[in-house]
mmCIF file with all atom_site columns, C-alpha atoms in Angstrom:
data_model
loop_
_atom_site.group_PDB
_atom_site.id
_atom_site.type_symbol
_atom_site.label_atom_id
_atom_site.label_alt_id
_atom_site.label_comp_id
_atom_site.label_asym_id
_atom_site.label_entity_id
_atom_site.label_seq_id
_atom_site.pdbx_PDB_ins_code
_atom_site.Cartn_x
_atom_site.Cartn_y
_atom_site.Cartn_z
_atom_site.occupancy
_atom_site.B_iso_or_equiv
_atom_site.pdbx_formal_charge
_atom_site.auth_seq_id
_atom_site.auth_comp_id
_atom_site.auth_asym_id
_atom_site.auth_atom_id
_atom_site.pdbx_PDB_model_num
ATOM 1  C CA . MET A 1 1  ? -45.241 85.238 -88.244  1.00 0.00 ? 1  MET A CA 1
ATOM 2  C CA . ARG A 1 2  ? -41.813 85.167 -89.832  1.00 0.00 ? 2  ARG A CA 1
ATOM 3  C CA . THR A 1 3  ? -40.068 85.353 -86.473  1.00 0.00 ? 3  THR A CA 1
ATOM 4  C CA . GLU A 1 4  ? -42.419 82.863 -84.816  1.00 0.00 ? 4  GLU A CA 1
ATOM 5  C CA . LEU A 1 5  ? -41.683 80.267 -87.512  1.00 0.00 ? 5  LEU A CA 1
ATOM 6  C CA . GLY A 1 6  ? -37.933 80.902 -87.422  1.00 0.00 ? 6  GLY A CA 1
ATOM 7  C CA . TYR A 1 7  ? -37.426 82.659 -90.748  1.00 0.00 ? 7  TYR A CA 1
ATOM 8  C CA . ARG A 1 8  ? -34.979 85.528 -91.037  1.00 0.00 ? 8  ARG A CA 1
ATOM 9  C CA . LYS A 1 9  ? -36.366 86.876 -94.305  1.00 0.00 ? 9  LYS A CA 1
ATOM 10 C CA . LEU A 1 10 ? -39.890 86.892 -95.629  1.00 0.00 ? 10 LEU A CA 1
ATOM 11 C CA . GLY A 1 11 ? -39.387 85.816 -99.234  1.00 0.00 ? 11 GLY A CA 1
ATOM 12 C CA . ARG A 1 12 ? -42.209 84.897 -101.564 1.00 0.00 ? 12 ARG A CA 1
ATOM 13 C CA . TRP A 1 13 ? -41.588 81.133 -101.315 1.00 0.00 ? 13 TRP A CA 1
ATOM 14 C CA . VAL A 1 14 ? -41.545 81.346 -97.530  1.00 0.00 ? 14 VAL A CA 1
ATOM 15 C CA . LEU A 1 15 ? -45.132 82.604 -97.857  1.00 0.00 ? 15 LEU A CA 1
ATOM 16 C CA . ALA A 1 16 ? -46.246 79.344 -99.468  1.00 0.00 ? 16 ALA A CA 1
ATOM 17 C CA . GLU A 1 17 ? -44.583 77.350 -96.708  1.00 0.00 ? 17 GLU A CA 1
ATOM 18 C CA . ILE A 1 18 ? -46.234 79.489 -94.035  1.00 0.00 ? 18 ILE A CA 1
ATOM 19 C CA . ALA A 1 19 ? -49.636 79.042 -95.713  1.00 0.00 ? 19 ALA A CA 1
ATOM 20 C CA . ASP A 1 20 ? -49.151 75.260 -95.853  1.00 0.00 ? 20 ASP A CA 1
ATOM 21 C CA . THR A 1 21 ? -48.083 75.168 -92.197  1.00 0.00 ? 21 THR A CA 1
ATOM 22 C CA . LEU A 1 22 ? -51.117 77.182 -91.104  1.00 0.00 ? 22 LEU A CA 1
ATOM 23 C CA . ARG A 1 23 ? -53.497 74.925 -93.038  1.00 0.00 ? 23 ARG A CA 1
ATOM 24 C CA . ALA A 1 24 ? -51.824 71.773 -91.689  1.00 0.00 ? 24 ALA A CA 1
ATOM 25 C CA . THR A 1 25 ? -52.295 72.971 -88.122  1.00 0.00 ? 25 THR A CA 1
ATOM 26 C CA . GLY A 1 26 ? -55.996 73.760 -88.573  1.00 0.00 ? 26 GLY A CA 1
ATOM 27 C CA . LEU A 1 27 ? -55.652 77.501 -88.999  1.00 0.00 ? 27 LEU A CA 1
ATOM 28 C CA . GLY A 1 28 ? -57.172 79.703 -91.674  1.00 0.00 ? 28 GLY A CA 1
ATOM 29 C CA . PHE A 1 29 ? -56.001 83.111 -92.809  1.00 0.00 ? 29 PHE A CA 1
ATOM 30 C CA . PHE A 1 30 ? -57.042 86.119 -94.830  1.00 0.00 ? 30 PHE A CA 1
ATOM 31 C CA . PRO A 1 31 ? -56.531 87.921 -97.096  1.00 0.00 ? 31 PRO A CA 1
ATOM 32 C CA . SER A 1 32 ? -55.340 84.786 -98.861  1.00 0.00 ? 32 SER A CA 1
ATOM 33 C CA . HIS A 1 33 ? -53.379 86.610 -101.569 1.00 0.00 ? 33 HIS A CA 1
ATOM 34 C CA . ARG A 1 34 ? -50.864 87.819 -98.983  1.00 0.00 ? 34 ARG A CA 1
ATOM 35 C CA . LEU A 1 35 ? -49.547 84.261 -98.525  1.00 0.00 ? 35 LEU A CA 1
ATOM 36 C CA . ASP A 1 36 ? -49.753 83.325 -102.199 1.00 0.00 ? 36 ASP A CA 1
ATOM 37 C CA . ALA A 1 37 ? -46.277 83.428 -103.769 1.00 0.00 ? 37 ALA A CA 1
ATOM 38 C CA . ALA A 1 38 ? -47.731 83.874 -107.258 1.00 0.00 ? 38 ALA A CA 1
ATOM 39 C CA . LEU A 1 39 ? -49.760 86.931 -106.220 1.00 0.00 ? 39 LEU A CA 1
ATOM 40 C CA . ASN A 1 40 ? -47.445 88.500 -103.641 1.00 0.00 ? 40 ASN A CA 1
ATOM 41 C CA . ALA A 1 41 ? -44.062 88.615 -105.386 1.00 0.00 ? 41 ALA A CA 1
ATOM 42 C CA . GLU A 1 42 ? -42.683 91.252 -103.015 1.00 0.00 ? 42 GLU A CA 1
ATOM 43 C CA . PRO A 1 43 ? -43.943 90.563 -99.478  1.00 0.00 ? 43 PRO A CA 1
ATOM 44 C CA . ARG A 1 44 ? -43.482 93.325 -96.960  1.00 0.00 ? 44 ARG A CA 1
ATOM 45 C CA . GLN A 1 45 ? -43.255 93.173 -93.190  1.00 0.00 ? 45 GLN A CA 1
ATOM 46 C CA . SER A 1 46 ? -46.085 95.700 -92.923  1.00 0.00 ? 46 SER A CA 1
ATOM 47 C CA . GLN A 1 47 ? -48.611 93.447 -94.698  1.00 0.00 ? 47 GLN A CA 1
ATOM 48 C CA . THR A 1 48 ? -51.253 92.180 -92.295  1.00 0.00 ? 48 THR A CA 1
ATOM 49 C CA . VAL A 1 49 ? -52.605 88.632 -92.277  1.00 0.00 ? 49 VAL A CA 1
ATOM 50 C CA . TRP A 1 50 ? -55.494 87.638 -90.017  1.00 0.00 ? 50 TRP A CA 1
ATOM 51 C CA . ILE A 1 51 ? -55.319 84.116 -88.604  1.00 0.00 ? 51 ILE A CA 1
ATOM 52 C CA . TYR A 1 52 ? -58.249 82.182 -87.176  1.00 0.00 ? 52 TYR A CA 1
ATOM 53 C CA . VAL A 1 53 ? -58.852 78.695 -85.821  1.00 0.00 ? 53 VAL A CA 1
ATOM 54 C CA . ARG A 1 54 ? -60.740 76.487 -88.282  1.00 0.00 ? 54 ARG A CA 1
ATOM 55 C CA . ASP A 1 55 ? -62.427 74.481 -85.542  1.00 0.00 ? 55 ASP A CA 1
ATOM 56 C CA . GLY A 1 56 ? -65.786 73.997 -87.261  1.00 0.00 ? 56 GLY A CA 1
ATOM 57 C CA . GLY A 1 57 ? -67.439 76.500 -84.931  1.00 0.00 ? 57 GLY A CA 1
ATOM 58 C CA . PRO A 1 58 ? -69.829 79.205 -86.103  1.00 0.00 ? 58 PRO A CA 1
ATOM 59 C CA . ARG A 1 59 ? -67.131 81.868 -86.427  1.00 0.00 ? 59 ARG A CA 1
ATOM 60 C CA . ALA A 1 60 ? -64.838 79.699 -88.546  1.00 0.00 ? 60 ALA A CA 1
ATOM 61 C CA . ARG A 1 61 ? -67.724 78.499 -90.716  1.00 0.00 ? 61 ARG A CA 1
ATOM 62 C CA . VAL A 1 62 ? -68.873 82.041 -91.431  1.00 0.00 ? 62 VAL A CA 1
ATOM 63 C CA . ILE A 1 63 ? -65.349 83.245 -92.234  1.00 0.00 ? 63 ILE A CA 1
ATOM 64 C CA . ASP A 1 64 ? -64.827 80.252 -94.522  1.00 0.00 ? 64 ASP A CA 1
ATOM 65 C CA . ALA A 1 65 ? -68.193 80.926 -96.214  1.00 0.00 ? 65 ALA A CA 1
ATOM 66 C CA . VAL A 1 66 ? -67.236 84.535 -96.890  1.00 0.00 ? 66 VAL A CA 1
ATOM 67 C CA . LEU A 1 67 ? -63.745 83.633 -98.123  1.00 0.00 ? 67 LEU A CA 1
ATOM 68 C CA . GLN A 1 68 ? -64.836 80.647 -100.227 1.00 0.00 ? 68 GLN A CA 1
ATOM 69 C CA . PRO A 1 69 ? -68.509 81.147 -101.120 1.00 0.00 ? 69 PRO A CA 1
ATOM 70 C CA . ASP A 1 70 ? -68.455 78.572 -103.919 1.00 0.00 ? 70 ASP A CA 1
ATOM 71 C CA . ASP A 1 71 ? -67.487 75.812 -101.480 1.00 0.00 ? 71 ASP A CA 1
ATOM 72 C CA . CYS A 1 72 ? -70.501 76.016 -99.156  1.00 0.00 ? 72 CYS A CA 1
ATOM 73 C CA . ASP A 1 73 ? -74.049 77.173 -98.573  1.00 0.00 ? 73 ASP A CA 1
ATOM 74 C CA . VAL A 1 74 ? -73.358 80.774 -97.568  1.00 0.00 ? 74 VAL A CA 1
ATOM 75 C CA . ARG A 1 75 ? -76.990 81.474 -96.693  1.00 0.00 ? 75 ARG A CA 1
ATOM 76 C CA . ALA A 1 76 ? -77.077 78.553 -94.235  1.00 0.00 ? 76 ALA A CA 1
ATOM 77 C CA . GLU A 1 77 ? -73.787 79.558 -92.627  1.00 0.00 ? 77 GLU A CA 1
ATOM 78 C CA . LEU A 1 78 ? -74.908 83.158 -92.145  1.00 0.00 ? 78 LEU A CA 1
ATOM 79 C CA . ASP A 1 79 ? -78.161 81.913 -90.629  1.00 0.00 ? 79 ASP A CA 1
ATOM 80 C CA . VAL A 1 80 ? -76.046 80.161 -87.970  1.00 0.00 ? 80 VAL A CA 1
ATOM 81 C CA . ILE A 1 81 ? -75.061 83.527 -86.539  1.00 0.00 ? 81 ILE A CA 1
ATOM 82 C CA . GLY A 1 82 ? -78.517 85.025 -86.967  1.00 0.00 ? 82 GLY A CA 1
ATOM 83 C CA . THR A 1 83 ? -77.748 87.166 -89.994  1.00 0.00 ? 83 THR A CA 1
ATOM 84 C CA . ARG A 1 84 ? -80.865 87.929 -91.974  1.00 0.00 ? 84 ARG A CA 1
ATOM 85 C CA . THR A 1 85 ? -80.566 86.978 -95.608  1.00 0.00 ? 85 THR A CA 1
ATOM 86 C CA . PRO A 1 86 ? -82.923 88.159 -98.331  1.00 0.00 ? 86 PRO A CA 1
ATOM 87 C CA . PRO A 1 87 ? -85.281 85.565 -99.811  1.00 0.00 ? 87 PRO A CA 1
ATOM 88 C CA . ALA A 1 88 ? -83.973 83.700 -102.845 1.00 0.00 ? 88 ALA A CA 1
#
């Protein structure tokens, strides 16, 4: 990611800029703490970040539901992909 965006070093404040750029272009990522400058004070090249397209499709909705369960109806989103959920 660092190379793709034209950064020579991966400092903690570069992480925040990368996170903002990803969000602005409709991409999501996880684990979110890896691109959080307050939580990842010493980023390392070996740290993995998964990137996905937040296109409103079933995959993106399920990932978003898992990452941010307080922001949506997780049960409904899991039902979209046919995951059985226990009764409430």
